[in-house]
Amino acid sequence: MNKNTLLLIRHLILLTILVFSSTDIALSQTVKATRKDELSKIRLKRIGEFEQPVIGPNHPDVLSSKNRAGFETGQVVKIDGTYHMFINEMFERPHRDMRIAYWTSGDAIHWKRQSTLVESIPGRSPSNPRSEVWVTAVEFNEDENAWNIFYVAYRAGDKTKDEIEGNDYAGRIWRAKSVIPGRKGIAGPYADMGIVLQPDENSQPWEGQQAVATFNPYKVGDRWYAFYDGHNHVPQGPWPTGMATATKLSGPWTRMPEGHNPIPLTEIFNENAQVTELKDGRYLTVFDSFGDQEIGYSLSTDGIHWNHETRIKVQSQKNLWGDPGDHAMRTPLCAIEEEDGTFTVIYTALTSKNGKKFYAVGKCTLGWE
């Protein structure tokens, strides 16, 4: 075989490699674009709802526990057919007098109050760092063989520093661990293990004066991520969301860099984002958003990059028991993927009857269109 023939064969081989490489790159880009396009077309719809609150002001356990204002934020998990709800009770003034309670149910409709897990410290003031406590997450920690709850503790505003007395400042995220080991220890009691995220030299400008507000961990592969919120009171700004990450649920937790934070879930407001890893490998988050009787949700293929919100009504006109208004419909506590592929959503919403306001607990079922 002469030299010219060898050169010709070599050029043909190189040309073949380039053609196939170009085809692979184009195919990869097409697949990614298709997946993104398909994700944007997937939508949830309400396919069922309970016609009234599942926990309202006249529930026997609400009356016996002297819960006068209702419920706000928290998380529901399902284990072996039982729903476990960790939720804040506003036992006196709405969004001021707080405690963290634990409830259970076999059907997400009939609920039984089991215990109080964490109390705020009486005497709301700038010097009381636990003037309010707000539970936002519960996760099982394999490393500790114990359940962890995460909750926010705030101080009140200091008027001597031109802060608003009625607002929340300097949120600190506490981690507490179940005293009884194993998954059966979910009922508690829980012992504080320390603060995992708080205002410090690593705080980002968008977080504002309220941050750190809410904290909701979830796992992607071998790494943990968490949504956390912020808000600036003066001048008043929006309620953006960022992400933090850690190799262990117990921490240390590190804020993801600016540029990634804040993430563009919504234009103005979102809160208490709860994440579900779907059976098909995608991730779904539901959260408090604007809109009458609406919540927001977002989908992600990798658990790190999220689509802009889609809003969905969780009450229909025939069962419209929640008040209208952007802040009347409050926070979803879960989107539990059931065996039949539907999602159980538990949420809180303001209801007004006979001049009395109460933040009740509702239930609906979502499914894919």
Short mmCIF file of C-alpha atoms in Angstrom, two decimals, residues 42 98 127 158 224 259 262 356 369:
data_model
loop_
_atom_site.label_atom_id
_atom_site.label_comp_id
_atom_site.label_asym_id
_atom_site.label_seq_id
_atom_site.Cartn_x
_atom_site.Cartn_y
_atom_site.Cartn_z
CA ILE A 42 -46.05 18.86 32.08
CA MET A 98 -46.19 30.10 68.31
CA SER A 127 -33.55 40.49 73.19
CA ASP A 158 -35.88 46.86 68.00
CA TRP A 224 -28.05 17.58 50.61
CA GLY A 259 -25.61 34.07 40.67
CA PRO A 262 -31.55 33.82 44.63
CA LYS A 356 -63.81 35.11 63.57
CA GLU A 369 -52.72 16.45 33.04
#
